């Protein structure tokens, strides 16, 4: 099991536990102080990540080895060349996230690229679970 934090399109960030089959369990406390959880199977996780509905905002660094970065770069390059809509969605999502995170400061190109690759790394992680 692995714990991460995930930001959803609505802007909320959740604690998430990933099991060894690739299912993600979102955990939160509701308005009445009751702990809630919802589990999504691997197929739903892949779909939400692929549509950029979810973004991992905190994860264990050991997950992303050098070969994963190379695979993420190759995915990014494939999308750039063969799937420009997916590339634009990833870029727009990363830019929006970084602008919010930096409170209005213009992010650097490197920071945008890092956020884009984080999304591809998350996709890779879920494909290999």
Short mmCIF file of N, CA and C in Angstrom, two decimals:
data_model
loop_
_atom_site.label_atom_id
_atom_site.label_comp_id
_atom_site.label_asym_id
_atom_site.label_seq_id
_atom_site.Cartn_x
_atom_site.Cartn_y
_atom_site.Cartn_z
N UNK A 1 0.84 -1.19 0.00
CA UNK A 1 0.00 0.00 0.00
C UNK A 1 0.88 1.25 0.00
N UNK A 2 0.37 2.26 -0.67
CA UNK A 2 1.08 3.52 -0.78
C UNK A 2 0.10 4.64 -0.53
N UNK A 3 0.59 5.70 0.12
CA UNK A 3 -0.27 6.86 0.39
C UNK A 3 0.19 8.04 -0.44
N UNK A 4 -0.79 8.73 -1.04
CA UNK A 4 -0.52 9.92 -1.83
C UNK A 4 -1.59 10.96 -1.53
N UNK A 5 -1.42 12.16 -2.11
CA UNK A 5 -2.45 13.19 -2.06
C UNK A 5 -2.83 13.49 -3.50
N UNK A 6 -4.15 13.60 -3.73
CA UNK A 6 -4.67 13.81 -5.08
C UNK A 6 -5.59 15.02 -5.08
N UNK A 7 -5.38 15.90 -6.06
CA UNK A 7 -6.27 17.05 -6.26
C UNK A 7 -7.21 16.71 -7.40
N UNK A 8 -8.52 16.92 -7.15
CA UNK A 8 -9.52 16.63 -8.18
C UNK A 8 -9.93 17.93 -8.86
N UNK A 9 -10.61 17.79 -10.00
CA UNK A 9 -11.01 18.98 -10.77
C UNK A 9 -11.77 20.01 -9.96
N UNK A 10 -12.54 19.58 -8.98
CA UNK A 10 -13.29 20.52 -8.15
C UNK A 10 -12.41 21.35 -7.23
N UNK A 11 -11.12 21.03 -7.16
CA UNK A 11 -10.17 21.80 -6.37
C UNK A 11 -9.85 21.20 -5.02
N UNK A 12 -10.60 20.20 -4.57
CA UNK A 12 -10.32 19.59 -3.28
C UNK A 12 -9.16 18.61 -3.39
N UNK A 13 -8.40 18.49 -2.30
CA UNK A 13 -7.30 17.55 -2.23
C UNK A 13 -7.64 16.48 -1.21
N UNK A 14 -7.39 15.23 -1.58
CA UNK A 14 -7.74 14.09 -0.74
C UNK A 14 -6.51 13.24 -0.42
N UNK A 15 -6.53 12.61 0.75
CA UNK A 15 -5.58 11.56 1.06
C UNK A 15 -6.06 10.32 0.32
N UNK A 16 -5.12 9.62 -0.31
CA UNK A 16 -5.49 8.45 -1.10
C UNK A 16 -4.54 7.31 -0.75
N UNK A 17 -5.11 6.12 -0.63
CA UNK A 17 -4.33 4.91 -0.41
C UNK A 17 -4.45 4.05 -1.66
N UNK A 18 -3.31 3.64 -2.20
CA UNK A 18 -3.29 2.79 -3.39
C UNK A 18 -2.99 1.37 -2.92
N UNK A 19 -3.86 0.43 -3.28
CA UNK A 19 -3.60 -0.96 -2.89
C UNK A 19 -2.75 -1.65 -3.95
N UNK A 20 -2.36 -2.88 -3.68
CA UNK A 20 -1.45 -3.58 -4.59
C UNK A 20 -2.10 -4.01 -5.91
N UNK A 21 -3.41 -3.83 -6.05
CA UNK A 21 -4.09 -4.13 -7.32
C UNK A 21 -4.35 -2.88 -8.15
N UNK A 22 -3.94 -1.71 -7.63
CA UNK A 22 -4.11 -0.47 -8.36
C UNK A 22 -5.37 0.30 -8.05
N UNK A 23 -6.17 -0.17 -7.11
CA UNK A 23 -7.36 0.58 -6.69
C UNK A 23 -6.94 1.74 -5.80
N UNK A 24 -7.65 2.85 -5.90
CA UNK A 24 -7.37 4.03 -5.09
C UNK A 24 -8.54 4.26 -4.14
N UNK A 25 -8.23 4.42 -2.85
CA UNK A 25 -9.25 4.73 -1.85
C UNK A 25 -9.05 6.17 -1.39
N UNK A 26 -10.04 7.02 -1.68
CA UNK A 26 -10.04 8.42 -1.26
C UNK A 26 -10.60 8.48 0.16
N UNK A 27 -9.91 9.21 1.04
CA UNK A 27 -10.31 9.32 2.45
C UNK A 27 -10.45 10.80 2.79
N UNK A 28 -11.57 11.15 3.48
CA UNK A 28 -11.79 12.52 3.90
C UNK A 28 -12.72 12.55 5.11
N UNK A 29 -12.82 13.70 5.73
CA UNK A 29 -13.74 13.90 6.84
C UNK A 29 -14.83 14.84 6.35
N UNK A 30 -16.10 14.41 6.50
CA UNK A 30 -17.20 15.23 6.01
C UNK A 30 -17.49 16.41 6.95
N UNK A 31 -18.49 17.19 6.62
CA UNK A 31 -18.83 18.39 7.39
C UNK A 31 -19.27 18.09 8.82
N UNK A 32 -19.62 16.84 9.10
CA UNK A 32 -20.06 16.46 10.44
C UNK A 32 -18.96 15.76 11.23
N UNK A 33 -17.74 15.75 10.66
CA UNK A 33 -16.60 15.14 11.35
C UNK A 33 -16.51 13.64 11.21
N UNK A 34 -17.27 13.09 10.27
CA UNK A 34 -17.27 11.64 10.06
C UNK A 34 -16.28 11.30 8.94
N UNK A 35 -15.39 10.34 9.22
CA UNK A 35 -14.45 9.92 8.19
C UNK A 35 -15.18 9.10 7.13
N UNK A 36 -14.94 9.45 5.88
CA UNK A 36 -15.56 8.79 4.74
C UNK A 36 -14.47 8.24 3.83
N UNK A 37 -14.84 7.28 3.02
CA UNK A 37 -13.91 6.79 2.01
C UNK A 37 -14.68 6.22 0.82
N UNK A 38 -14.06 6.36 -0.34
CA UNK A 38 -14.60 5.80 -1.57
C UNK A 38 -13.45 5.16 -2.33
N UNK A 39 -13.66 3.95 -2.81
CA UNK A 39 -12.62 3.23 -3.55
C UNK A 39 -12.97 3.17 -5.03
N UNK A 40 -11.97 3.47 -5.86
CA UNK A 40 -12.11 3.40 -7.31
C UNK A 40 -11.22 2.27 -7.83
N UNK A 41 -11.75 1.39 -8.68
CA UNK A 41 -10.92 0.32 -9.24
C UNK A 41 -9.89 0.89 -10.21
N UNK A 42 -8.87 0.09 -10.50
CA UNK A 42 -7.77 0.53 -11.35
C UNK A 42 -8.25 1.12 -12.68
N UNK A 43 -9.24 0.51 -13.31
CA UNK A 43 -9.74 1.01 -14.61
C UNK A 43 -10.28 2.43 -14.48
N UNK A 44 -11.01 2.71 -13.40
CA UNK A 44 -11.54 4.06 -13.19
C UNK A 44 -10.41 5.04 -12.90
N UNK A 45 -9.40 4.60 -12.15
CA UNK A 45 -8.25 5.45 -11.85
C UNK A 45 -7.55 5.85 -13.14
N UNK A 46 -7.30 4.87 -13.99
CA UNK A 46 -6.62 5.14 -15.26
C UNK A 46 -7.43 6.13 -16.09
N UNK A 47 -8.74 5.95 -16.11
CA UNK A 47 -9.60 6.86 -16.88
C UNK A 47 -9.54 8.28 -16.33
N UNK A 48 -9.66 8.44 -15.01
CA UNK A 48 -9.63 9.78 -14.41
C UNK A 48 -8.27 10.46 -14.62
N UNK A 49 -7.20 9.69 -14.49
CA UNK A 49 -5.87 10.26 -14.71
C UNK A 49 -5.67 10.60 -16.18
N UNK A 50 -6.14 9.72 -17.05
CA UNK A 50 -6.00 9.95 -18.49
C UNK A 50 -6.77 11.17 -18.96
N UNK A 51 -7.89 11.44 -18.32
CA UNK A 51 -8.70 12.62 -18.65
C UNK A 51 -8.27 13.85 -17.87
N UNK A 52 -7.24 13.68 -17.03
CA UNK A 52 -6.70 14.76 -16.19
C UNK A 52 -7.76 15.33 -15.24
N UNK A 53 -8.68 14.47 -14.77
CA UNK A 53 -9.63 14.86 -13.74
C UNK A 53 -8.97 14.87 -12.38
N UNK A 54 -7.91 14.07 -12.22
CA UNK A 54 -7.17 13.98 -10.97
C UNK A 54 -5.71 14.28 -11.24
N UNK A 55 -5.05 14.87 -10.25
CA UNK A 55 -3.61 15.12 -10.33
C UNK A 55 -2.98 14.76 -8.99
N UNK A 56 -1.92 13.97 -9.03
CA UNK A 56 -1.19 13.63 -7.81
C UNK A 56 -0.38 14.86 -7.42
N UNK A 57 -0.57 15.32 -6.19
CA UNK A 57 0.14 16.52 -5.73
C UNK A 57 1.21 16.19 -4.70
N UNK A 58 1.19 14.97 -4.19
CA UNK A 58 2.22 14.54 -3.24
C UNK A 58 2.33 13.04 -3.32
N UNK A 59 3.56 12.56 -3.46
CA UNK A 59 3.79 11.13 -3.60
C UNK A 59 5.17 10.79 -3.08
N UNK A 60 5.38 9.52 -2.81
CA UNK A 60 6.70 9.07 -2.38
C UNK A 60 7.69 9.20 -3.52
N UNK A 61 8.83 9.82 -3.29
CA UNK A 61 9.78 10.02 -4.38
C UNK A 61 10.38 8.73 -4.92
N UNK A 62 10.45 7.68 -4.12
CA UNK A 62 11.09 6.44 -4.58
C UNK A 62 10.31 5.76 -5.69
N UNK A 63 9.07 6.13 -5.92
CA UNK A 63 8.25 5.51 -6.96
C UNK A 63 8.79 5.86 -8.35
N UNK A 64 9.34 7.03 -8.49
CA UNK A 64 9.73 7.52 -9.80
C UNK A 64 11.22 7.34 -10.03
N UNK A 65 11.58 6.19 -10.55
CA UNK A 65 12.97 5.88 -10.84
C UNK A 65 13.35 6.49 -12.18
N UNK A 66 14.64 6.41 -12.50
CA UNK A 66 15.14 7.00 -13.74
C UNK A 66 14.44 6.43 -14.97
N UNK A 67 14.19 5.12 -14.99
CA UNK A 67 13.52 4.53 -16.14
C UNK A 67 12.09 5.02 -16.27
N UNK A 68 11.45 5.35 -15.14
CA UNK A 68 10.09 5.90 -15.20
C UNK A 68 10.10 7.29 -15.82
N UNK A 69 11.11 8.09 -15.50
CA UNK A 69 11.21 9.41 -16.12
C UNK A 69 11.41 9.28 -17.63
N UNK A 70 12.21 8.31 -18.04
CA UNK A 70 12.42 8.10 -19.48
C UNK A 70 11.12 7.67 -20.15
N UNK A 71 10.36 6.78 -19.50
CA UNK A 71 9.08 6.34 -20.05
C UNK A 71 8.09 7.51 -20.11
N UNK A 72 8.08 8.33 -19.06
CA UNK A 72 7.18 9.49 -19.05
C UNK A 72 7.55 10.46 -20.17
N UNK A 73 8.84 10.67 -20.38
CA UNK A 73 9.27 11.55 -21.46
C UNK A 73 8.81 10.99 -22.80
N UNK A 74 8.95 9.69 -22.99
CA UNK A 74 8.52 9.07 -24.25
C UNK A 74 7.01 9.21 -24.44
N UNK A 75 6.24 9.05 -23.37
CA UNK A 75 4.78 9.25 -23.46
C UNK A 75 4.46 10.68 -23.85
N UNK A 76 5.14 11.62 -23.20
CA UNK A 76 4.94 13.04 -23.51
C UNK A 76 5.26 13.32 -24.97
N UNK A 77 6.39 12.77 -25.44
CA UNK A 77 6.80 12.99 -26.83
C UNK A 77 5.79 12.37 -27.79
N UNK A 78 5.30 11.17 -27.47
CA UNK A 78 4.28 10.53 -28.31
C UNK A 78 3.01 11.38 -28.37
N UNK A 79 2.58 11.88 -27.22
CA UNK A 79 1.39 12.74 -27.21
C UNK A 79 1.63 14.02 -28.00
N UNK A 80 2.80 14.60 -27.83
CA UNK A 80 3.13 15.84 -28.54
C UNK A 80 3.04 15.62 -30.05
N UNK A 81 3.56 14.47 -30.52
CA UNK A 81 3.58 14.19 -31.96
C UNK A 81 2.28 13.60 -32.49
N UNK A 82 1.68 12.69 -31.72
CA UNK A 82 0.57 11.90 -32.25
C UNK A 82 -0.79 12.20 -31.64
N UNK A 83 -0.80 12.89 -30.51
CA UNK A 83 -2.06 13.14 -29.81
C UNK A 83 -2.02 14.56 -29.24
N UNK A 84 -2.03 15.57 -30.11
CA UNK A 84 -1.87 16.93 -29.64
C UNK A 84 -2.94 17.38 -28.64
N UNK A 85 -4.14 16.82 -28.74
CA UNK A 85 -5.18 17.21 -27.79
C UNK A 85 -4.82 16.77 -26.37
N UNK A 86 -4.32 15.54 -26.21
CA UNK A 86 -3.89 15.07 -24.88
C UNK A 86 -2.74 15.91 -24.37
N UNK A 87 -1.82 16.26 -25.27
CA UNK A 87 -0.68 17.09 -24.88
C UNK A 87 -1.17 18.46 -24.40
N UNK A 88 -2.09 19.07 -25.13
CA UNK A 88 -2.61 20.39 -24.75
C UNK A 88 -3.36 20.32 -23.42
N UNK A 89 -4.14 19.26 -23.21
CA UNK A 89 -4.86 19.10 -21.96
C UNK A 89 -3.88 19.00 -20.80
N UNK A 90 -2.82 18.20 -20.97
CA UNK A 90 -1.81 18.05 -19.92
C UNK A 90 -1.13 19.38 -19.64
N UNK A 91 -0.79 20.09 -20.69
CA UNK A 91 -0.12 21.38 -20.53
C UNK A 91 -1.03 22.40 -19.84
N UNK A 92 -2.28 22.45 -20.27
CA UNK A 92 -3.24 23.40 -19.67
C UNK A 92 -3.47 23.08 -18.19
N UNK A 93 -3.61 21.79 -17.88
CA UNK A 93 -3.83 21.38 -16.50
C UNK A 93 -2.63 21.74 -15.63
N UNK A 94 -1.44 21.46 -16.13
CA UNK A 94 -0.22 21.77 -15.38
C UNK A 94 -0.10 23.28 -15.15
N UNK A 95 -0.37 24.05 -16.18
CA UNK A 95 -0.25 25.50 -16.07
C UNK A 95 -1.26 26.05 -15.05
N UNK A 96 -2.50 25.57 -15.12
CA UNK A 96 -3.52 26.02 -14.17
C UNK A 96 -3.13 25.67 -12.74
N UNK A 97 -2.64 24.45 -12.54
CA UNK A 97 -2.23 24.01 -11.21
C UNK A 97 -1.09 24.88 -10.68
N UNK A 98 -0.10 25.12 -11.51
CA UNK A 98 1.05 25.90 -11.06
C UNK A 98 0.68 27.36 -10.80
N UNK A 99 -0.20 27.92 -11.61
CA UNK A 99 -0.62 29.29 -11.37
C UNK A 99 -1.33 29.42 -10.03
N UNK A 100 -2.19 28.45 -9.72
CA UNK A 100 -2.86 28.46 -8.42
C UNK A 100 -1.83 28.29 -7.30
N UNK A 101 -0.92 27.38 -7.50
CA UNK A 101 0.08 27.06 -6.47
C UNK A 101 1.00 28.24 -6.20
N UNK A 102 1.31 28.98 -7.20
CA UNK A 102 2.24 30.10 -7.04
C UNK A 102 1.54 31.42 -6.74
N UNK A 103 0.24 31.36 -6.50
CA UNK A 103 -0.54 32.56 -6.15
C UNK A 103 -0.31 33.73 -7.09
N UNK A 104 -0.45 33.43 -8.37
CA UNK A 104 -0.40 34.52 -9.34
C UNK A 104 0.97 34.80 -9.94
N UNK A 105 2.02 34.23 -9.39
CA UNK A 105 3.34 34.42 -9.98
C UNK A 105 3.44 33.57 -11.24
N UNK A 106 4.07 34.10 -12.26
CA UNK A 106 4.23 33.35 -13.50
C UNK A 106 5.22 32.20 -13.29
N UNK A 107 4.78 30.94 -13.52
CA UNK A 107 5.70 29.82 -13.30
C UNK A 107 6.74 29.73 -14.41
N UNK A 108 7.86 29.12 -14.10
CA UNK A 108 8.91 28.95 -15.10
C UNK A 108 8.56 27.78 -16.00
N UNK A 109 9.17 27.72 -17.15
CA UNK A 109 8.95 26.63 -18.09
C UNK A 109 9.30 25.29 -17.44
N UNK A 110 10.37 25.25 -16.67
CA UNK A 110 10.79 24.02 -16.01
C UNK A 110 9.75 23.52 -15.03
N UNK A 111 9.12 24.42 -14.29
CA UNK A 111 8.09 24.01 -13.34
C UNK A 111 6.88 23.45 -14.06
N UNK A 112 6.52 24.04 -15.19
CA UNK A 112 5.40 23.52 -15.98
C UNK A 112 5.75 22.13 -16.50
N UNK A 113 6.95 21.97 -17.03
CA UNK A 113 7.36 20.66 -17.55
C UNK A 113 7.36 19.62 -16.43
N UNK A 114 7.83 20.00 -15.25
CA UNK A 114 7.85 19.06 -14.12
C UNK A 114 6.43 18.60 -13.78
N UNK A 115 5.48 19.52 -13.79
CA UNK A 115 4.10 19.15 -13.48
C UNK A 115 3.52 18.24 -14.57
N UNK A 116 3.83 18.52 -15.82
CA UNK A 116 3.36 17.66 -16.92
C UNK A 116 3.92 16.25 -16.74
N UNK A 117 5.22 16.15 -16.47
CA UNK A 117 5.82 14.83 -16.31
C UNK A 117 5.28 14.12 -15.08
N UNK A 118 4.93 14.86 -14.04
CA UNK A 118 4.31 14.24 -12.86
C UNK A 118 3.02 13.52 -13.27
N UNK A 119 2.25 14.14 -14.15
CA UNK A 119 1.01 13.51 -14.61
C UNK A 119 1.31 12.24 -15.41
N UNK A 120 2.32 12.29 -16.28
CA UNK A 120 2.68 11.11 -17.05
C UNK A 120 3.24 10.01 -16.14
N UNK A 121 4.02 10.39 -15.14
CA UNK A 121 4.56 9.41 -14.20
C UNK A 121 3.43 8.71 -13.45
N UNK A 122 2.41 9.46 -13.09
CA UNK A 122 1.26 8.88 -12.41
C UNK A 122 0.56 7.88 -13.32
N UNK A 123 0.40 8.24 -14.60
CA UNK A 123 -0.20 7.31 -15.55
C UNK A 123 0.62 6.02 -15.63
N UNK A 124 1.95 6.17 -15.71
CA UNK A 124 2.82 5.00 -15.79
C UNK A 124 2.70 4.13 -14.55
N UNK A 125 2.68 4.77 -13.41
CA UNK A 125 2.59 4.04 -12.14
C UNK A 125 1.32 3.19 -12.12
N UNK A 126 0.24 3.73 -12.62
CA UNK A 126 -1.03 2.99 -12.59
C UNK A 126 -1.09 1.90 -13.66
N UNK A 127 -0.35 2.07 -14.72
CA UNK A 127 -0.31 1.02 -15.75
C UNK A 127 0.47 -0.20 -15.25
N UNK A 128 1.44 0.04 -14.37
CA UNK A 128 2.32 -1.03 -13.91
C UNK A 128 1.88 -1.66 -12.60
N UNK A 129 0.80 -1.17 -12.01
CA UNK A 129 0.36 -1.74 -10.72
C UNK A 129 -0.44 -2.98 -10.96
#
